[in-house]
Coordinates of C-alpha atoms and ligand atoms in Angstrom, one line a residue:
M1 CA -14.4 -6.1 8.0
L2 CA -11.7 -7.8 6.2
N3 CA -8.5 -8.0 8.2
P4 CA -5.5 -8.7 5.3
G5 CA -3.1 -10.6 6.7
P6 CA 0.3 -9.6 6.2
P7 CA 1.9 -11.5 3.3
P8 CA 4.7 -13.1 3.8
E9 CA 8.6 -11.4 3.0
E10 CA 10.4 -12.7 -0.1
D11 CA 14.0 -13.7 1.3
Q12 CA 16.1 -10.4 -0.3
S13 CA 19.2 -12.6 -0.2
T14 CA 18.2 -15.8 -1.3
M15 CA 16.6 -14.2 -4.0
H16 CA 19.6 -12.5 -5.2
S17 CA 21.4 -15.5 -4.7
K18 CA 19.0 -17.4 -7.3
L19 CA 19.7 -15.1 -10.4
T20 CA 21.7 -14.8 -12.9
L21 CA 22.1 -10.9 -13.8
P22 CA 24.2 -11.1 -17.1
V23 CA 21.0 -12.2 -18.4
L24 CA 18.5 -10.4 -17.1
R25 CA 20.7 -7.1 -18.3
N26 CA 20.0 -8.5 -21.8
E27 CA 16.4 -9.1 -21.4
L28 CA 15.5 -5.9 -20.1
E29 CA 17.8 -3.4 -19.9
P30 CA 19.2 -1.2 -21.8
A31 CA 22.8 -2.1 -23.5
G32 CA 25.1 -0.9 -20.7
S33 CA 22.8 0.3 -18.5
E34 CA 23.7 -0.8 -14.9
A35 CA 20.7 -2.4 -12.5
P36 CA 19.7 0.2 -10.8
T37 CA 19.2 -0.9 -6.6
N38 CA 16.1 1.1 -5.0
S39 CA 15.5 2.5 -1.4
C40 CA 14.2 -0.7 -0.4
G41 CA 18.1 -2.6 -1.6
I42 CA 15.7 -4.9 -4.6
R43 CA 17.8 -4.2 -7.8
A44 CA 15.7 -3.9 -10.2
A45 CA 17.0 -6.4 -12.1
T46 CA 16.9 -9.2 -9.6
A47 CA 12.8 -7.7 -9.0
A48 CA 12.3 -8.1 -12.8
R49 CA 12.1 -12.3 -12.9
I50 CA 9.5 -11.5 -10.3
A51 CA 6.3 -14.0 -11.9
N52 CA 3.4 -12.0 -12.3
A53 CA -0.4 -13.8 -12.9
F54 CA -1.5 -12.7 -16.4
T55 CA -5.3 -13.6 -16.0
I56 CA -8.0 -12.8 -19.1
D57 CA -11.7 -12.1 -17.7
V58 CA -13.5 -14.5 -20.8
E59 CA -16.4 -13.1 -21.8
D60 CA -18.1 -11.4 -24.5
Y61 CA -19.1 -7.7 -25.4
Y62 CA -22.7 -8.0 -24.2
H63 CA -21.5 -9.4 -21.1
V64 CA -20.3 -6.1 -20.0
S65 CA -21.9 -4.7 -16.8
A66 CA -21.1 -0.6 -18.4
L67 CA -22.8 -1.9 -21.4
A68 CA -25.8 -4.0 -19.6
P69 CA -28.6 -1.3 -19.4
A70 CA -28.5 -1.2 -24.1
I71 CA -28.6 -5.0 -24.0
P72 CA -30.8 -6.4 -22.1
R73 CA -29.8 -10.5 -21.2
D74 CA -33.0 -11.9 -22.8
T75 CA -30.9 -10.9 -25.8
W76 CA -27.5 -12.2 -25.7
K77 CA -28.6 -15.7 -26.8
D78 CA -28.8 -13.3 -29.9
R79 CA -26.0 -11.7 -30.4
E80 CA -23.2 -12.7 -32.5
S81 CA -20.6 -14.7 -30.7
R82 CA -17.5 -12.8 -30.5
V83 CA -15.6 -13.9 -27.9
S84 CA -13.9 -17.1 -28.9
A85 CA -12.2 -14.9 -32.1
S86 CA -10.9 -13.1 -29.8
T87 CA -9.7 -15.0 -27.3
E88 CA -8.0 -17.5 -29.7
R89 CA -5.6 -14.4 -30.8
L90 CA -4.8 -13.8 -27.6
L91 CA -4.3 -17.8 -26.8
S92 CA -1.9 -17.4 -30.3
L93 CA -0.4 -14.0 -28.3
L94 CA 0.8 -16.0 -24.9
D95 CA 2.5 -18.6 -27.1
E96 CA 4.6 -16.6 -29.0
H97 CA 5.8 -15.4 -25.3
H98 CA 5.8 -18.6 -24.0
V99 CA 3.4 -17.2 -21.3
K100 CA 0.7 -19.6 -19.8
G101 CA -1.6 -17.2 -18.2
T102 CA -4.9 -17.8 -15.9
F103 CA -9.0 -17.4 -17.8
F104 CA -11.3 -16.6 -15.2
V105 CA -14.4 -17.8 -17.9
L106 CA -17.6 -17.1 -17.1
G107 CA -20.4 -20.0 -16.9
W108 CA -22.5 -18.6 -20.0
V109 CA -20.0 -18.3 -21.9
A110 CA -19.3 -21.7 -21.0
D111 CA -22.5 -23.3 -22.3
H112 CA -22.2 -21.4 -25.4
V113 CA -18.5 -21.9 -26.8
P114 CA -18.0 -25.3 -24.8
Q115 CA -15.0 -26.2 -26.8
L116 CA -13.1 -22.9 -26.4
I117 CA -12.7 -23.5 -22.7
K118 CA -11.7 -27.4 -23.7
R119 CA -9.4 -25.8 -25.6
I120 CA -7.7 -22.9 -23.4
A121 CA -7.7 -25.9 -21.3
A122 CA -5.8 -28.0 -23.4
L123 CA -2.8 -26.3 -23.6
G124 CA -2.1 -25.8 -20.8
H125 CA -3.2 -22.9 -19.4
E126 CA -5.6 -22.6 -16.1
I127 CA -9.1 -22.1 -15.9
A128 CA -10.9 -20.5 -13.0
C129 CA -14.6 -19.1 -12.7
H130 CA -16.2 -15.2 -13.5
G131 CA -19.2 -16.2 -12.2
Y132 CA -22.4 -17.3 -14.3
S133 CA -24.4 -14.4 -15.6
H134 CA -21.9 -11.3 -14.9
E135 CA -24.8 -10.2 -12.1
L136 CA -23.1 -7.9 -9.3
I137 CA -22.4 -9.8 -6.6
Y138 CA -24.2 -6.9 -4.9
R139 CA -27.6 -7.5 -6.8
Q140 CA -27.9 -10.2 -5.7
S141 CA -28.9 -12.8 -2.6
P142 CA -26.3 -14.5 -1.2
E143 CA -28.5 -18.2 -2.3
V144 CA -28.7 -17.1 -5.7
F145 CA -25.2 -16.2 -5.8
A146 CA -24.2 -19.5 -4.6
E147 CA -26.2 -21.4 -6.8
E148 CA -25.3 -19.7 -10.0
T149 CA -21.7 -19.9 -8.4
R150 CA -21.5 -23.1 -8.0
R151 CA -23.2 -24.1 -10.9
A152 CA -20.7 -22.3 -13.3
K153 CA -18.1 -23.9 -11.1
T154 CA -19.4 -27.6 -11.8
L155 CA -20.0 -26.9 -15.8
L156 CA -16.1 -25.8 -15.8
E157 CA -15.2 -28.7 -14.2
D158 CA -16.3 -31.4 -16.5
L159 CA -15.5 -29.6 -19.3
T160 CA -11.7 -29.0 -19.0
G161 CA -12.0 -32.7 -16.1
L162 CA -9.4 -30.1 -13.7
P163 CA -10.9 -28.4 -10.2
V164 CA -11.2 -24.6 -10.5
V165 CA -10.2 -22.8 -7.7
G166 CA -9.9 -19.6 -8.2
Y167 CA -13.0 -17.3 -8.5
R168 CA -12.7 -13.1 -10.1
A169 CA -16.1 -11.7 -10.0
A170 CA -18.1 -10.0 -12.2
S171 CA -16.9 -6.0 -12.2
F172 CA -14.9 -7.0 -9.4
S173 CA -18.1 -6.6 -7.1
I174 CA -16.7 -8.3 -4.0
T175 CA -17.5 -5.2 -1.8
P176 CA -17.4 -4.3 2.0
R177 CA -21.2 -4.8 1.6
S178 CA -20.9 -8.5 -0.6
S179 CA -17.4 -9.3 1.7
W180 CA -20.2 -12.7 2.3
A181 CA -19.3 -13.6 -0.2
L182 CA -15.7 -14.7 0.4
D183 CA -18.0 -17.1 3.1
T184 CA -19.5 -18.8 -0.2
L185 CA -16.4 -19.3 -2.0
I186 CA -14.9 -21.0 0.7
E187 CA -17.9 -23.5 1.3
L188 CA -17.9 -23.7 -2.6
G189 CA -14.4 -25.0 -2.1
F190 CA -12.5 -22.2 -4.1
T191 CA -8.5 -21.9 -2.4
Y192 CA -8.5 -18.4 -4.0
D193 CA -10.2 -14.7 -4.8
S194 CA -8.6 -12.0 -7.1
S195 CA -12.2 -10.0 -7.1
I196 CA -10.8 -7.0 -4.5
F197 CA -10.3 -3.8 -6.1
P198 CA -8.5 -1.8 -3.3
V199 CA -9.7 1.5 -5.3
R200 CA -12.6 4.2 -4.8
H201 CA -15.2 3.7 -8.2
D202 CA -18.1 4.1 -8.8
R203 CA -19.1 0.2 -9.9
Y204 CA -16.7 -1.5 -7.7
G205 CA -13.8 -1.0 -4.6
M206 CA -12.6 -1.4 -1.8
P207 CA -10.3 1.8 -0.6
G208 CA -8.7 -0.2 2.6
A209 CA -7.9 -3.2 1.2
A210 CA -4.2 -4.2 1.4
R211 CA -2.8 -3.6 -2.1
A212 CA -0.5 -7.1 -2.0
P213 CA -1.4 -11.1 -2.1
G214 CA -2.2 -12.6 1.2
L215 CA -5.1 -13.6 3.4
V216 CA -8.6 -12.2 3.8
Q217 CA -11.2 -12.6 6.4
A218 CA -14.3 -13.7 5.7
P219 CA -17.2 -12.4 7.7
S220 CA -17.1 -15.9 9.8
G221 CA -13.5 -15.4 10.0
R222 CA -12.9 -17.6 7.7
Q223 CA -9.9 -17.1 5.9
I224 CA -8.6 -17.3 1.6
V225 CA -6.2 -16.2 -0.2
E226 CA -6.9 -12.6 -1.9
F227 CA -4.9 -11.7 -5.0
P228 CA -5.9 -8.0 -5.4
M229 CA -6.2 -6.5 -8.1
S230 CA -3.3 -3.7 -8.4
T231 CA -3.0 -0.8 -7.9
A232 CA 0.1 1.7 -7.7
Q233 CA 1.5 3.7 -5.1
M234 CA 2.5 7.0 -6.5
G235 CA 3.2 9.6 -3.2
P236 CA -0.1 9.7 -1.5
L237 CA -1.8 8.6 -5.0
R238 CA -3.0 4.5 -5.3
V239 CA -3.5 4.0 -8.9
P240 CA -4.8 1.4 -10.5
V241 CA -2.8 -0.4 -13.3
S242 CA -3.2 -4.0 -13.7
G243 CA -5.0 -3.6 -16.7
G244 CA -8.9 -3.4 -18.3
G245 CA -9.4 0.3 -19.0
Y246 CA -6.9 0.9 -17.3
F247 CA -4.5 -0.4 -20.0
R248 CA -6.4 1.3 -22.8
L249 CA -6.8 4.8 -22.0
L250 CA -3.5 5.5 -20.3
P251 CA -0.4 5.5 -22.1
Y252 CA 1.6 2.3 -21.7
W253 CA 4.5 4.0 -20.1
F254 CA 2.2 4.9 -17.4
T255 CA 1.2 1.5 -16.8
R256 CA 4.5 -0.1 -17.2
R257 CA 6.1 2.1 -14.8
G258 CA 3.8 1.4 -12.1
L259 CA 3.9 -2.6 -12.6
R260 CA 7.7 -1.9 -12.7
S261 CA 6.8 0.1 -9.0
I262 CA 5.6 -3.3 -7.9
N263 CA 8.4 -5.5 -8.9
E264 CA 11.0 -3.4 -8.6
R265 CA 10.4 -1.4 -5.3
E266 CA 8.1 -3.2 -3.4
G267 CA 9.4 -6.9 -4.2
K268 CA 5.9 -7.8 -5.2
P269 CA 4.2 -9.4 -8.4
F270 CA 0.8 -7.4 -9.7
T271 CA -2.2 -9.5 -11.8
F272 CA -2.5 -7.9 -14.9
Y273 CA -6.5 -8.2 -16.7
L274 CA -7.8 -7.6 -20.1
H275 CA -10.9 -9.4 -21.8
P276 CA -11.0 -11.2 -25.2
W277 CA -13.7 -7.7 -26.4
E278 CA -10.9 -5.1 -25.7
I279 CA -8.4 -6.5 -28.6
D280 CA -11.8 -6.4 -31.0
A281 CA -11.9 -3.1 -32.4
D282 CA -14.7 -3.9 -34.8
Q283 CA -17.1 -4.8 -32.1
P284 CA -20.5 -3.7 -32.2
R285 CA -21.1 -0.1 -31.0
V286 CA -24.3 0.0 -28.3
E287 CA -25.8 3.4 -27.2
V288 CA -25.1 3.9 -23.7
S289 CA -24.0 7.0 -21.7
W290 CA -20.9 8.9 -22.7
L291 CA -18.5 7.8 -19.8
S292 CA -19.3 4.5 -21.0
R293 CA -18.8 4.4 -24.4
F294 CA -16.1 6.0 -23.4
R295 CA -14.1 3.4 -20.9
H296 CA -15.2 0.4 -23.3
Y297 CA -14.4 1.8 -27.5
T298 CA -11.2 3.8 -26.5
N299 CA -7.9 2.2 -27.6
L300 CA -9.6 -0.7 -28.6
S301 CA -7.0 -0.8 -31.7
E302 CA -3.4 -0.3 -30.0
C303 CA -4.5 -2.9 -27.4
E304 CA -3.1 -5.9 -28.7
P305 CA 0.9 -4.2 -29.5
R306 CA 0.3 -2.8 -26.0
L307 CA 0.0 -6.1 -25.1
R308 CA 2.9 -7.7 -27.7
R309 CA 5.1 -4.8 -25.5
L310 CA 3.6 -5.9 -21.5
L311 CA 4.4 -9.6 -22.4
S312 CA 8.1 -9.0 -23.8
E313 CA 8.8 -6.4 -20.6
F314 CA 7.3 -8.7 -18.0
R315 CA 7.3 -12.6 -16.8
F316 CA 3.6 -13.9 -16.4
T317 CA 2.3 -17.1 -15.4
T318 CA -1.0 -18.1 -13.9
M319 CA -1.8 -17.0 -11.0
R320 CA -2.3 -20.4 -8.8
K321 CA 1.6 -20.7 -9.0
V322 CA 2.1 -16.9 -8.4
L323 CA 0.6 -17.6 -4.7
R324 CA 2.2 -21.1 -4.7
G325 CA 5.6 -19.2 -4.8
Q326 CA 4.6 -16.6 -2.8
G327 CA 3.5 -19.8 -0.3
L328 CA 0.6 -18.8 0.1
L329 CA -1.9 -21.7 -2.0
S330 CA 0.0 -25.4 -1.0
G331 CA -2.0 -27.5 -4.2
Ligands
ZN1 ZN1 -16.1 -9.7 -16.3

């Protein structure tokens, strides 16, 4: 159904000539260590200069799909909004590390705390679209999906005065049965999507999809740029290492190792994602299944210190800039 086109290859000789090894060694390698050369000939320090996409899905704890059984949609408006405080903490962290990121904003949040979205944009971060209602795409009709996505895009563009060209689905819900959504995104004027998770999961996933950014073909035959959620290839296994629950649940060294392998062994950028509620250890607890509680509440207090470390160990910028750097986007 999806035929990912081959991503453009980096010119490694150009990459090497552009870079200043001693600086990189100071930043990223222990004193006295040599930058290793791997089997592909990509030096670790050279790869460490690859800019990766730092992304935040801007939503409140009560928008999360896994908690939906315990939080009826019509109670959202009566709940305490915690998204602004947590997002402000993330903005401060990014500022400390001189990083600009891409914020995939839920339309519902933009409607309720518009000043937050204006502030994110004013700080120079990219505003992208996370839909309006956080309904899983494969539970929507194409008509409803088109209507709500147009509504969210227009709202965000009106708030910021800037075009919104990137999209990420609620819970990565562009799967083989909802790939028609890619056509809708093209029709609405999006130039890139970041919703495909090339793994097997109970709520999302497209296990055979490409792992690196590239063009994907929508059912109509038209193409759109896709930045899939990042996975590391560890032996025969594809391991999700792109952030969120995986970042909180697994030890930091595991994520770091996976992300470094994408930069260093493959010479590719990765995308990292997080939600504001993932650094909010005091959020109200909701009675849901054991599995959902485990995924949602584990290591919330660990997340911010880990994030600090991640921001100091890898290079990040907006998703749009990374895709431009890869030659996949022109605007
Ligand atoms: Zn979401």
